[in-house]
Short mmCIF file of C-alpha atoms in Angstrom, two decimals:
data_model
loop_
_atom_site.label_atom_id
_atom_site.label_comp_id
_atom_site.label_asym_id
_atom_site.label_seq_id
_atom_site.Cartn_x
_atom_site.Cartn_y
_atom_site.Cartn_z
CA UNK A 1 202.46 139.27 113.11
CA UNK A 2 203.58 141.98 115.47
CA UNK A 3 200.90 143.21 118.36
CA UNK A 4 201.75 146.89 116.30
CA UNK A 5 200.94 145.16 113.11
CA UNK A 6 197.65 143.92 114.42
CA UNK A 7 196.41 146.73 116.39
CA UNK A 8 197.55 148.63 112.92
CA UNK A 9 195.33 146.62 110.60
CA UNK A 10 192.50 146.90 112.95
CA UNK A 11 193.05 150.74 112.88
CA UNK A 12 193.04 150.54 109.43
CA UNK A 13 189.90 148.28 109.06
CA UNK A 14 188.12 150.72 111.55
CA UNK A 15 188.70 153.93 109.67
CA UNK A 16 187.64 152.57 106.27
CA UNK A 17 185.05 150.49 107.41
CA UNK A 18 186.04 147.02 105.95
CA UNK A 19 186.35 143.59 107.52
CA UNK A 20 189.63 141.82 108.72
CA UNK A 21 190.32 138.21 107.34
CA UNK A 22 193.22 136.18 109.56
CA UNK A 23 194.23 132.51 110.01
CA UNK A 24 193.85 131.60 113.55
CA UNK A 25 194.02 127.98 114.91
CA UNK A 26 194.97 126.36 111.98
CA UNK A 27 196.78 123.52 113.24
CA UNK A 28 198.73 122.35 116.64
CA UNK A 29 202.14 123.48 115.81
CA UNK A 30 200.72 126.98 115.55
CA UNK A 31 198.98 127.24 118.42
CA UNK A 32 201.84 125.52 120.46
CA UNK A 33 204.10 128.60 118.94
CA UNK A 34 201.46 131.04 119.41
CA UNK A 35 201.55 130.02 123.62
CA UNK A 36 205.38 129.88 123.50
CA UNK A 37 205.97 133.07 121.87
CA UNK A 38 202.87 135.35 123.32
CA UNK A 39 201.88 133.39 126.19
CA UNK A 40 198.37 133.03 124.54
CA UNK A 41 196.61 130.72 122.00
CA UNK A 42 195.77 133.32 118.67
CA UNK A 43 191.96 134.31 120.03
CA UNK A 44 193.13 135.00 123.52
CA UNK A 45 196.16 137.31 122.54
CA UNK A 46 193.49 139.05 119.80
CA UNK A 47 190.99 139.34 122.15
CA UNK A 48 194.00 141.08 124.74
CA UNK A 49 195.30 143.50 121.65
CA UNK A 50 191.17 144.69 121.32
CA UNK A 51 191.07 143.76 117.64
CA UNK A 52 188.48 141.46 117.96
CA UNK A 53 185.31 141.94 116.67
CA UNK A 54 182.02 140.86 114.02
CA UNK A 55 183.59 142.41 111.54
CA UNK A 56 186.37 139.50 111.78
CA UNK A 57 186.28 136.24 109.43
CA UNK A 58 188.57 133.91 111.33
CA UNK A 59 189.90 131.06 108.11
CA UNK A 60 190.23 127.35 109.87
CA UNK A 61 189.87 127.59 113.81
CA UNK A 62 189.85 123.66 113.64
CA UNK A 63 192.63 123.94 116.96
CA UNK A 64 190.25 126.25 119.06
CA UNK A 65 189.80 125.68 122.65
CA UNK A 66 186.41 125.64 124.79
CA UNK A 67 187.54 129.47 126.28
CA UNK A 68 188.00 130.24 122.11
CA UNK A 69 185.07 129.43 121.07
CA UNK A 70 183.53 131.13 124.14
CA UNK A 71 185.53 134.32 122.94
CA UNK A 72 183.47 133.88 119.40
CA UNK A 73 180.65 133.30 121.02
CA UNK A 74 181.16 136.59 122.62
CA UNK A 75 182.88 138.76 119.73
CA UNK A 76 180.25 137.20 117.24
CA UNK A 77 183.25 137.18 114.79
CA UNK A 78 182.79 134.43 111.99
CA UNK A 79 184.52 131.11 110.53
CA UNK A 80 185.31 130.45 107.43
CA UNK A 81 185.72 126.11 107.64
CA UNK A 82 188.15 124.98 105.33
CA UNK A 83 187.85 120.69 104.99
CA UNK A 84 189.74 120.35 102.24
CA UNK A 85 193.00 122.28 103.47
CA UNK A 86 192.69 119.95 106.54
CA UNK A 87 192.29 117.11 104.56
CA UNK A 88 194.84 118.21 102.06
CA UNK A 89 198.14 118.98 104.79
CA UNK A 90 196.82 116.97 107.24
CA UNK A 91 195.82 119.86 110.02
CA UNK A 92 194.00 117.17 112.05
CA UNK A 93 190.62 119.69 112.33
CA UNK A 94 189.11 116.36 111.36
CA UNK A 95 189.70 115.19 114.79
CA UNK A 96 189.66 118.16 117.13
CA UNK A 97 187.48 120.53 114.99
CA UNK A 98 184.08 122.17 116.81
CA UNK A 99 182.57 122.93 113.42
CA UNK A 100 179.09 121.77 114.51
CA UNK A 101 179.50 122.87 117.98
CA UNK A 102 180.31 126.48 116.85
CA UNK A 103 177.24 126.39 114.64
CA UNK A 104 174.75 125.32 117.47
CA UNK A 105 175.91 128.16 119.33
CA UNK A 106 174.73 130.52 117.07
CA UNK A 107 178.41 131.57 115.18
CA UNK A 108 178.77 132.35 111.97
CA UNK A 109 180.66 129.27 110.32
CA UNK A 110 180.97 129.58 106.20
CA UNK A 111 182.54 127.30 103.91
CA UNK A 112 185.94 127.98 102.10
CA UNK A 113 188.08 126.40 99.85
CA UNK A 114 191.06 128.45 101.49
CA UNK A 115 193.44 128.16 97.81
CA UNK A 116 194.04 126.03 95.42
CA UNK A 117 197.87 125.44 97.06
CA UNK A 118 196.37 124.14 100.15
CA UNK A 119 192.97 122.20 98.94
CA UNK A 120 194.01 121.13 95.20
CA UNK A 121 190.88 122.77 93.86
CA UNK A 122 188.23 125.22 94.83
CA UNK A 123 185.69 123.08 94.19
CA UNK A 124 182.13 124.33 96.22
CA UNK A 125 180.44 121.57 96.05
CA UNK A 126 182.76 119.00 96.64
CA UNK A 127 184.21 121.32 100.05
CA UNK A 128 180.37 120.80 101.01
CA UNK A 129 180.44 117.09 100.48
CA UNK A 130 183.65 116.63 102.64
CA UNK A 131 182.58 119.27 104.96
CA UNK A 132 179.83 117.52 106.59
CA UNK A 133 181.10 113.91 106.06
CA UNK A 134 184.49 115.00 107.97
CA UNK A 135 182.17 115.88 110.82
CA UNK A 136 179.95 113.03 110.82
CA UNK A 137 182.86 110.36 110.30
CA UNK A 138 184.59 111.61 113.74
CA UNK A 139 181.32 112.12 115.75
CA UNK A 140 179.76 108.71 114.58
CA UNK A 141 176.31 111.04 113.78
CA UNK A 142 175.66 110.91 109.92
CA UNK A 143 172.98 113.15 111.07
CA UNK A 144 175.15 115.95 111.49
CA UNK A 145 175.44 118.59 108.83
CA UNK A 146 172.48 118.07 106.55
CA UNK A 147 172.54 118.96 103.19
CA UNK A 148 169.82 122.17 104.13
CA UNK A 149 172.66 123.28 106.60
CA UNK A 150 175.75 122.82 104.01
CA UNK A 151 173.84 125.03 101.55
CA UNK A 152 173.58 127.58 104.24
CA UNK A 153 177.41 127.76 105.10
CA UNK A 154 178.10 128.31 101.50
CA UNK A 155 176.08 130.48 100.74
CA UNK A 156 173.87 133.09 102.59
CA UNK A 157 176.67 132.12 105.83
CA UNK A 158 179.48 133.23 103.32
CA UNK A 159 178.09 136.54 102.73
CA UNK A 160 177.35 137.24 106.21
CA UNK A 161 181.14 136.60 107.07
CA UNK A 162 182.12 139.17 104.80
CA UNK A 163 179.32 141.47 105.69
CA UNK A 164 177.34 141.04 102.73
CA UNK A 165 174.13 139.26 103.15
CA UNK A 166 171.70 141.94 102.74
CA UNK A 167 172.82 142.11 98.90
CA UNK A 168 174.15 138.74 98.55
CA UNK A 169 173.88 135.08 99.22
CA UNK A 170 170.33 133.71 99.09
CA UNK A 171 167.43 134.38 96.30
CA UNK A 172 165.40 137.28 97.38
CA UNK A 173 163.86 140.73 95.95
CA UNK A 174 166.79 143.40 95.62
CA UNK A 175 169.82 141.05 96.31
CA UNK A 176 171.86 140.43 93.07
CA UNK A 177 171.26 137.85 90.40
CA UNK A 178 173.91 135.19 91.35
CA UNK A 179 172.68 132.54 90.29
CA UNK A 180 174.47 128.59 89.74
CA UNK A 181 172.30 126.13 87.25
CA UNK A 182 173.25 122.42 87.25
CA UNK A 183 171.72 119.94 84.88
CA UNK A 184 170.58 117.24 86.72
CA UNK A 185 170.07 114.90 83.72
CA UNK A 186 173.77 114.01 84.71
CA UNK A 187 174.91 110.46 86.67
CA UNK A 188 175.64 112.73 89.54
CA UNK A 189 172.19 113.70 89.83
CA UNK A 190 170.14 110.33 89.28
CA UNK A 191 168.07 109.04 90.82
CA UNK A 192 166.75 112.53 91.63
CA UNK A 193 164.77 112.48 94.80
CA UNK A 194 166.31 115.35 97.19
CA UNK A 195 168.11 117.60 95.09
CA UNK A 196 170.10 119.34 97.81
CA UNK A 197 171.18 115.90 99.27
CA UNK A 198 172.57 115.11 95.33
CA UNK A 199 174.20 118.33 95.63
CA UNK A 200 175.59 118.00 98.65
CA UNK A 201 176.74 114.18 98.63
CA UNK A 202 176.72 113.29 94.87
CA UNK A 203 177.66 115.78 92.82
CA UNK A 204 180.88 118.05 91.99
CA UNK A 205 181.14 121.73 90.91
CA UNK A 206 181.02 122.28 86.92
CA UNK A 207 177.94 124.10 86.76
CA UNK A 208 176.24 123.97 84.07
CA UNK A 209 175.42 127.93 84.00
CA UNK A 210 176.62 130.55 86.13
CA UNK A 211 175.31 134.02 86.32
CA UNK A 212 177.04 136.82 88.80
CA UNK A 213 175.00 140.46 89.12
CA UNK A 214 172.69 139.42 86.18
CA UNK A 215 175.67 138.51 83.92
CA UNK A 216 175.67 135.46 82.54
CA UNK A 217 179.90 133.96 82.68
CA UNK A 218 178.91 130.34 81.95
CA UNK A 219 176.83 129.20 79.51
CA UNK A 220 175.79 125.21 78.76
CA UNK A 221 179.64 124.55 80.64
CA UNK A 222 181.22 127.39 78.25
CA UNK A 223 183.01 130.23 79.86
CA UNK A 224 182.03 133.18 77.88
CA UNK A 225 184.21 135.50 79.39
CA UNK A 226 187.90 134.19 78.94
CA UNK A 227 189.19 131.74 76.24
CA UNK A 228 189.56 128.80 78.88
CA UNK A 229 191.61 126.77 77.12
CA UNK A 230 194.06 129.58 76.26
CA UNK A 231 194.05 130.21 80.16
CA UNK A 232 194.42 126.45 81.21
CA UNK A 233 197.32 126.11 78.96
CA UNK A 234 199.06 129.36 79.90
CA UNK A 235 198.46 127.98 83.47
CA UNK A 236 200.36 124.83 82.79
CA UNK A 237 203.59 126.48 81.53
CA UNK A 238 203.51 129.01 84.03
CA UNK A 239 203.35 125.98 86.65
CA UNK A 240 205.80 123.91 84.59
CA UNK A 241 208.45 127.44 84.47
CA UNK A 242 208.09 127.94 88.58
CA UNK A 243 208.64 124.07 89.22
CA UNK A 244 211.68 124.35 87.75
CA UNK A 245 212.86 127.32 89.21
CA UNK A 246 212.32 126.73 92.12
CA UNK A 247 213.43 122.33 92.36
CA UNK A 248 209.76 121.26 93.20
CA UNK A 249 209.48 119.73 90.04
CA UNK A 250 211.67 117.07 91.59
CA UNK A 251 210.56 117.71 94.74
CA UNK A 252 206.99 116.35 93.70
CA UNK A 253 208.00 113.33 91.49
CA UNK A 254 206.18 110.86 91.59
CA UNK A 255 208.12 107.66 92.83
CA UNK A 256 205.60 104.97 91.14
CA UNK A 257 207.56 103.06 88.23
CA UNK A 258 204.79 103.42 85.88
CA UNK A 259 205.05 107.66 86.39
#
């Protein structure tokens, strides 16, 4: 992006009040580009074009440098930490990632699932799960990112990053009726001792009911609101039609004998 593009979009953002939602550190090639082409890693040369600020939600930062994370620290601008996409194309965030770091110093760091292209599914609970054992497995601390914590990211953290929290993200007087039910009678969920450590470690998204603003979308695993299996199959030829189109469908072959 341009410095006139950037500055552009934060003129924009400014004048109709709304938030600003980038990429920034997502891997090493990028910031490696970023130096070579601006002279400055992506938070520095933001920080120089003034379009930082806490109305910012910065997706991946898993390449961000100690003076970066000092420049969030400072902006207050908030992370959206995406553990599947760096599992999925191999971004290496496992490894150099300050997820927890960023988190003790007070930043706002939310879960995301990024897209279904980059993670393979959009799957809450299961980003939660990897989330926090990504962290643990390369600090050697399985203490790290507790369930309680996990919760928060997805949840009342997510609707702070996009400026939301006083109507969303946590079960309170006056904030909507979102509510997710899962039946724990499941495998997933037995033995039941600590619920939000089944959640968290055990189980995968599939809820069981799912209400949004009072509405109830999902009922006893049924979407109510679309015929799903219409959808799903209109989603498989429409993926079938652009695989050909476009070669991946040999690109992606699988090169097992028994495929």
């Amino acid at each position: 992006c341009s410095d006139e593009l950037c500055r552009g979009i934060k003129r924009l953002a400014d004048k109709h009040g709304g938030g600003i939602v980038t990429h920034c550190c997502e891997s090493q090639d990028q910031t490696v580009a970023s130096r070579r082409t601006n002279r400055y890693t992506d938070v520095e040369r933001l920080e120089a074009l003034g379009v930082l600020g806490p109305e910012m939600v910065m997706i991946q930062m898993g390449w961000a440098s100690p003076k970066e994370i000092a420049i969030a620290q400072r902006y207050k601008f908030k992370i959206s930490y995406t553990p599947t996409t760096g599992y999925r194309i191999a971004l290496g965030d496992s490894t150099f990632g300050h997820f927890p770091e960023l988190a003790e110093l007070g930043i706002t760091v939310a879960l995301g699932g990024n897209s279904a292209m980059s993670s393979n599914h959009l799957d809450l609970v299961r980003v939660m799960g990897l989330g926090a054992g990504m962290m643990r497995s390369t600090r050697l601390n399985p203490f790290i990112f507790p369930p309680e914590q996990m919760l928060e990211m997805a949840t009342i953290n997510a609707a702070t990053a996009i400026g939301r929290q006083h109507d969303l993200g946590s079960i309170a007087v006056g904030k909507k009726a979102d509510l997710t039910l899962f039946d724990t009678r499941s495998s997933d969920w037995r033995p039941l001792l600590n619920p939000l450590s089944n959640l968290v470690h055990s189980a995968r998204g599939g809820a069981a009911t799912v209400i949004v603003d009072g509405r109830v979308l999902v009922s006893s695993g049924k979407v109510l609101t679309i015929d799903e299996r219409d959808t799903l199959l209109e989603c498989q030829m429409r993926g079938l039609a652009i695989a050909s189109q476009s070669s991946l469908d040999e690109i992606g072959k699988s090169h097992s004998p028994s495929c």
